[in-house]
């Protein structure tokens, strides 16, 4: 698919490059798919098999060589064969275990634990469940919805507010012309095959990928060559053309998974949801596949709004749509999702960033191109070094990488399982200056959650070409600059006489010459008096004489430079970030009695769907009143909290709220002060009733940490109060 | 359209009732369209016309009666005719003025002023402008986007957080089955006519409405009867069927506005954007026309999440879509919009609300049915009284009306231009218990911005019927109750012998009998031994003998009652609220020199897109440093602010920021303290630099008012500092 499919879900396509798709997401990096341990085990197994075969041949030979065979020798040979077979079986067992653990049986178990909890506590709900749902559509239930608003509110604070970005909000319904300009109408496709009898559709690359993976996992007798071949296919199948994919599917005899029927050849399927705008049925439209186009088409207005100054960034949060052929990977690959996108417009001649020094000291896992192609793994690097050494193309790109790192880790993403991976040359659009993906490791592998691309002037130019609107910026010179210019002046009267109705086309063609062409014509006209000149719009040559045009070189004073800005685009898949956050936040710990494992989400207060629960220690009118009063103050301060006066045991209440990731619990055990318990440490402090709402507000707003609070207030430990 | 079009954009449809449409929005209440002043002026004009006609006849008579006519008498009669003509002209002038002012020329001028400012300052942008846009699609530009997030954040605080609602977030893409159940697939339509030659589409009711309005405005010679007829048509055209509309269009000779071509008969056009889910093209889907269905289909999960307790409310904020035939009224009638909807589920036997006393004291304009039908206007009423007198159906509905009132007025909606209008009997769905719309008056008339409906059990029942999922709640009895039940036990063996393959249908029909039918059958079987019984699914009668079924009355103990909850639905059109807010917030005041009118938006700090600007009084390194430091503290506190170090005059800066509705300006005029100016009063105070961020935070968060602050800090008046 090397000319059709974009290598990156967040990178946008160009006519010469390819739309987003899963396939090309290196969920598990190709470099890591076949570990050295596995390959050495496969060699051991192959050797053991050869030894068994050889010994079996020896035994047969011994038995048949003479009837007077030495029974003892035969027996010894058979014993030896048995031992070799055991060895082989042991090697098989080892290989099977290795495949299980790396291929992810334990990961799948962990994932199942997380997903069960998420679904049971309504973090998400398969959409339209009572109608048996629709693949790839999910609802955020109450705690999930709350996590999502918290993540988006923090995104607004961290990016829009702190970077003074211009936020816009554009419709999802988009007329065709816009997505024609952006390339989506022609190139936003995945390759599909159909069951030739039932018409069921499959993603071609998925079938091939599944085939290779299953073969590698289940068929232990594969030769080393075959293993290498299948691993190679897995590594490069994202680059396959329709023809190459089709050929492999035929070669491996892959059939429809459900029916075993033969499959059609692969063909492109456009992933946009199509609709029609207005009653006439004549205006085709699509549900936007990304939010970025809404920003590009508004560039001119936004530039004026910003006082015609660069750089500036516009941002948008909103729904995007992708009509997947067959959605898989649960919450990671869905048909409708929330994107948060930034388009930072910058002078291509100056991509420095004044705030870069604020992030230059950061160190985190980076995975530049060189490490990937030399089969190494990601390394901790200093961001300042990465930019100054040119690993990262420019300061602005580097600045956003740093800000994205701070954003994700503030949400609770584990920094050891977050890396910034640079796009390989073949993954990147031809116009792009540099691209890095923030990838987060979860049970599905390394997942691309944020794309950070320097897309140069591509998008603005595409819309200028299609719409005719000049999407450009100007740089005023402090002093006017003298510039040599070639001025072409067609003599319309002469041209009219000579070309009549075609005059306009000739004039346009003359004016369209570049400086070099014009000076050549000038020279020819001066030497020969006339010249043959091709008029493309007329599809013929005409004769231009020296009366018809004057061409002169003049020195002009210019007051400004006009240029198409470059755009640096950090694009966030909010649902993916949230899912990874769930996995990174999930752990289990034994109940007090030790008889069961309890689930906990260690959400930071910033993200937690409910910040605080309030329990009266015992069912009692006075305590209930206090609990209600505290709840009221918390709500007035904008803190989501939950009161529980059911009289359930404290242990059970903690178990319930830990599973929702509630960071703080207030137990009302007196009418003057209360106990506040922190979820992960289970530490408890005593705080006065009048103070407790503001203490909780400060720790949830991030103005104080739990450690600060611990220092200030007396700690508390009471057997009755603990679980 | 009385059976096809819903009378209310927020009321949902049922098979026997009609989908949302503008037409039925009483933008200008029919009762108010023809004022008594206008009708008396029309009478005066008609009388003047008669007098002119009579006098003209008299003059003609005089002139022709004899050639020896008394010239003086003729001259006097002519003078008198001239005087009568002047009187008539004056009456015409008066009538024209009245129509202008009530029909809204001054309103249109005001609106143009608001809209120009909104568009120039990028509060909104026509979407895809560089491609000449798409009717009915608008972007929120930076300040508009910020106003929108502020309104939504306050909505979450005021409703979700304070009422402890369960917020969910469901996809826009919705499979057909869901919208089939809700009635949208069949009934969400407007009546359309087509230009028979060009195929251009128009809304049938719009054409008729425009015709009547234009006639009333421009044709001063209309007879009183004709005026009454046209006003009647305007008042009732929302109720017209396709046939009635078609007949009126023919009667009035209405043609296509652009071409004057004849028009087709009206026919229904479905307003949903249609699409297709997945690659096969076999799963039809739509972009949701409202967010409510996402909540209904999740009722069961949400009920469990809430501990199986009623009442509880679920809420959702999200995009909704409506493929308008021909969008008009700018930002009020768009094809994609943000809805915020609440579904409050309640036991139909108990619609009391524990927090009703908190809003019972509120007094505001209410417009109950009785006042509307008796041609009176809205009256200030006490909400507690309205509920206790039964004007408002129940406490929960009343509670939400009160909360909506508080919500809208906190945003800055003028309480004198806000009324709660009850639906007339013919506007309301047959199942609805009561409906009230929060209507806000703006230059377009009274606009429905929030619908608050008690929809009884309709929606949950519709989804239960379609999906088979029991969307019900239970009430556990404190003690089991004894209930008399009729138990029907078909004897399958006998039925099998008698009916063979039809046995199943007979068994089902027997079991489906209600108690009364069954007891009748029991009596007949006992007296006659057999009975004829209609099996609908077989479309025939069969003979049932007393061996085939036993029927008995038993006393059962029931531990709980199972019922379908009622739903009370407040539904907010966020874009409409914001547009009305713009109009209510807009005013002009003279510049200091008095030479021009400056625009101001008096947004409350809660809503203001930018809370604060920071200006150094003069361009100076020290002041700039202070300004930057203050900006940094404001941003860290989450306050959107803008620094302006351009050196523009203070007056110009104020004019710029007033037009964005920025409530506070900080002028840095020393390195220890600064001047803070409030936008509307232009009052100024002096605050220490270290304190200023927290002062601004408190007034923008609503924890202090400007008046509080004025008391605490010294006021400041300096000529240099004022505009």
Tab-separated table of C-alpha atoms in Angstrom, chain B residues 319-476:
chain	number	residue	atom	x	y	z
B	319	UNK	CA	-23.624	17.862	18.921
B	320	UNK	CA	-26.971	17.306	17.237
B	321	UNK	CA	-27.794	17.609	13.557
B	322	UNK	CA	-30.755	18.734	11.514
B	323	UNK	CA	-30.596	18.912	7.750
B	324	UNK	CA	-32.740	22.057	7.391
B	325	UNK	CA	-34.425	22.587	4.051
B	326	UNK	CA	-33.394	26.252	3.912
B	327	UNK	CA	-31.818	27.628	7.096
B	328	UNK	CA	-32.746	31.203	8.012
B	329	UNK	CA	-32.405	33.400	11.086
B	330	UNK	CA	-28.620	33.204	11.160
B	331	UNK	CA	-27.285	31.690	14.338
B	332	UNK	CA	-30.705	30.585	15.593
B	333	UNK	CA	-31.500	28.007	12.952
B	334	UNK	CA	-28.492	25.929	12.056
B	335	UNK	CA	-27.774	22.480	10.716
B	336	UNK	CA	-25.421	21.415	13.502
B	337	UNK	CA	-25.715	22.615	17.085
B	338	UNK	CA	-24.810	21.817	20.651
B	339	UNK	CA	-27.549	20.484	22.899
B	340	UNK	CA	-27.368	19.975	26.636
B	341	UNK	CA	-30.085	17.616	27.748
B	342	UNK	CA	-31.259	16.230	31.053
B	343	UNK	CA	-33.481	13.208	31.522
B	344	UNK	CA	-34.768	13.113	35.077
B	345	UNK	CA	-36.351	9.725	35.776
B	346	UNK	CA	-39.041	9.699	38.418
B	347	UNK	CA	-41.754	7.465	39.839
B	348	UNK	CA	-44.977	8.533	38.048
B	349	UNK	CA	-46.793	8.206	41.400
B	350	UNK	CA	-44.490	10.661	43.142
B	351	UNK	CA	-43.263	13.721	41.298
B	352	UNK	CA	-42.462	15.721	44.408
B	353	UNK	CA	-38.946	17.200	44.645
B	354	UNK	CA	-37.074	17.566	47.937
B	355	UNK	CA	-35.310	20.739	46.799
B	356	UNK	CA	-38.422	22.469	45.449
B	357	UNK	CA	-38.617	24.778	48.496
B	358	UNK	CA	-35.261	26.248	47.421
B	359	UNK	CA	-36.838	27.703	44.250
B	360	UNK	CA	-40.477	28.159	45.351
B	361	UNK	CA	-39.957	31.834	46.212
B	362	UNK	CA	-38.801	32.775	42.693
B	363	UNK	CA	-40.994	35.148	40.702
B	364	UNK	CA	-40.739	35.595	36.972
B	365	UNK	CA	-42.754	35.926	33.762
B	366	UNK	CA	-44.924	32.913	33.129
B	367	UNK	CA	-47.253	32.481	30.203
B	368	UNK	CA	-49.643	29.655	30.997
B	369	UNK	CA	-52.063	28.238	28.460
B	370	UNK	CA	-55.056	30.205	29.848
B	371	UNK	CA	-53.353	33.559	29.304
B	372	UNK	CA	-52.423	32.606	25.754
B	373	UNK	CA	-55.861	31.467	24.674
B	374	UNK	CA	-57.494	34.527	26.232
B	375	UNK	CA	-55.089	36.794	24.300
B	376	UNK	CA	-53.415	38.167	27.424
B	377	UNK	CA	-49.678	38.504	27.890
B	378	UNK	CA	-47.202	36.775	30.184
B	379	UNK	CA	-47.470	37.660	33.890
B	380	UNK	CA	-45.051	37.635	36.794
B	381	UNK	CA	-45.972	34.678	38.944
B	382	UNK	CA	-44.610	33.054	42.055
B	383	UNK	CA	-43.290	29.592	41.195
B	384	UNK	CA	-44.533	28.054	44.463
B	385	UNK	CA	-48.044	29.325	43.708
B	386	UNK	CA	-47.896	28.127	40.118
B	387	UNK	CA	-47.170	24.602	41.316
B	388	UNK	CA	-49.621	24.600	44.227
B	389	UNK	CA	-52.434	25.914	42.002
B	390	UNK	CA	-51.682	23.246	39.403
B	391	UNK	CA	-50.659	25.718	36.691
B	392	UNK	CA	-47.406	23.789	36.572
B	393	UNK	CA	-48.201	20.074	36.679
B	394	UNK	CA	-45.826	18.916	39.415
B	395	UNK	CA	-43.007	19.889	41.771
B	396	UNK	CA	-40.213	18.290	39.779
B	397	UNK	CA	-41.220	20.127	36.619
B	398	UNK	CA	-41.522	23.293	38.719
B	399	UNK	CA	-38.106	22.701	40.263
B	400	UNK	CA	-36.469	22.496	36.855
B	401	UNK	CA	-38.301	25.613	35.643
B	402	UNK	CA	-36.834	27.426	38.639
B	403	UNK	CA	-33.345	26.047	38.061
B	404	UNK	CA	-33.483	26.995	34.382
B	405	UNK	CA	-34.523	30.530	35.375
B	406	UNK	CA	-31.510	30.772	37.719
B	407	UNK	CA	-29.208	29.334	35.077
B	408	UNK	CA	-30.241	31.756	32.334
B	409	UNK	CA	-30.262	34.868	34.491
B	410	UNK	CA	-26.842	33.994	35.968
B	411	UNK	CA	-25.505	33.963	32.414
B	412	UNK	CA	-26.779	37.493	31.887
B	413	UNK	CA	-30.157	36.916	30.225
B	414	UNK	CA	-32.406	39.881	31.044
B	415	UNK	CA	-35.168	38.615	33.314
B	416	UNK	CA	-37.672	41.029	31.774
B	417	UNK	CA	-37.113	39.417	28.394
B	418	UNK	CA	-37.349	35.837	29.588
B	419	UNK	CA	-40.648	34.036	29.967
B	420	UNK	CA	-41.797	30.482	30.528
B	421	UNK	CA	-44.501	29.638	28.039
B	422	UNK	CA	-46.692	26.597	28.529
B	423	UNK	CA	-47.512	24.519	25.495
B	424	UNK	CA	-51.049	24.745	24.230
B	425	UNK	CA	-52.968	21.500	24.236
B	426	UNK	CA	-52.519	21.102	20.466
B	427	UNK	CA	-48.764	21.721	20.651
B	428	UNK	CA	-48.177	18.964	23.130
B	429	UNK	CA	-47.599	15.282	22.438
B	430	UNK	CA	-50.585	13.192	23.570
B	431	UNK	CA	-48.499	11.405	26.208
B	432	UNK	CA	-46.940	14.535	27.692
B	433	UNK	CA	-48.139	15.598	31.104
B	434	UNK	CA	-47.039	19.225	30.743
B	435	UNK	CA	-44.508	21.276	28.748
B	436	UNK	CA	-42.984	24.699	29.273
B	437	UNK	CA	-40.512	26.515	27.081
B	438	UNK	CA	-38.060	29.085	28.338
B	439	UNK	CA	-38.436	31.748	25.656
B	440	UNK	CA	-36.018	34.633	25.363
B	441	UNK	CA	-36.948	37.796	23.518
B	442	UNK	CA	-34.474	39.019	20.956
B	443	UNK	CA	-34.635	40.920	17.681
B	444	UNK	CA	-36.201	37.877	16.014
B	445	UNK	CA	-39.031	37.791	18.572
B	446	UNK	CA	-39.538	35.331	21.428
B	447	UNK	CA	-37.153	32.428	20.850
B	448	UNK	CA	-37.552	29.041	22.441
B	449	UNK	CA	-34.187	28.282	24.049
B	450	UNK	CA	-34.968	25.588	26.614
B	451	UNK	CA	-37.791	23.064	26.504
B	452	UNK	CA	-38.893	21.566	29.820
B	453	UNK	CA	-41.264	18.673	29.288
B	454	UNK	CA	-42.814	15.974	31.410
B	455	UNK	CA	-42.858	13.254	28.758
B	456	UNK	CA	-44.330	10.548	31.039
B	457	UNK	CA	-43.143	7.005	30.220
B	458	UNK	CA	-43.255	7.410	26.460
B	459	UNK	CA	-39.567	7.158	25.505
B	460	UNK	CA	-38.609	4.243	27.720
B	461	UNK	CA	-41.706	2.332	26.552
B	462	UNK	CA	-40.861	2.982	22.900
B	463	UNK	CA	-37.398	1.459	23.374
B	464	UNK	CA	-38.740	-1.425	25.420
B	465	UNK	CA	-41.163	-2.237	22.615
B	466	UNK	CA	-38.529	-2.078	19.921
B	467	UNK	CA	-35.595	-3.719	21.724
B	468	UNK	CA	-37.362	-6.119	24.042
B	469	UNK	CA	-35.178	-4.864	26.927
B	470	UNK	CA	-37.261	-4.156	30.024
B	471	UNK	CA	-36.547	-0.487	30.810
B	472	UNK	CA	-38.336	-0.461	34.154
B	473	UNK	CA	-37.771	0.382	37.800
B	474	UNK	CA	-38.860	-1.345	40.953
B	475	UNK	CA	-40.240	-0.121	44.210
B	476	UNK	CA	-39.599	-2.551	47.069
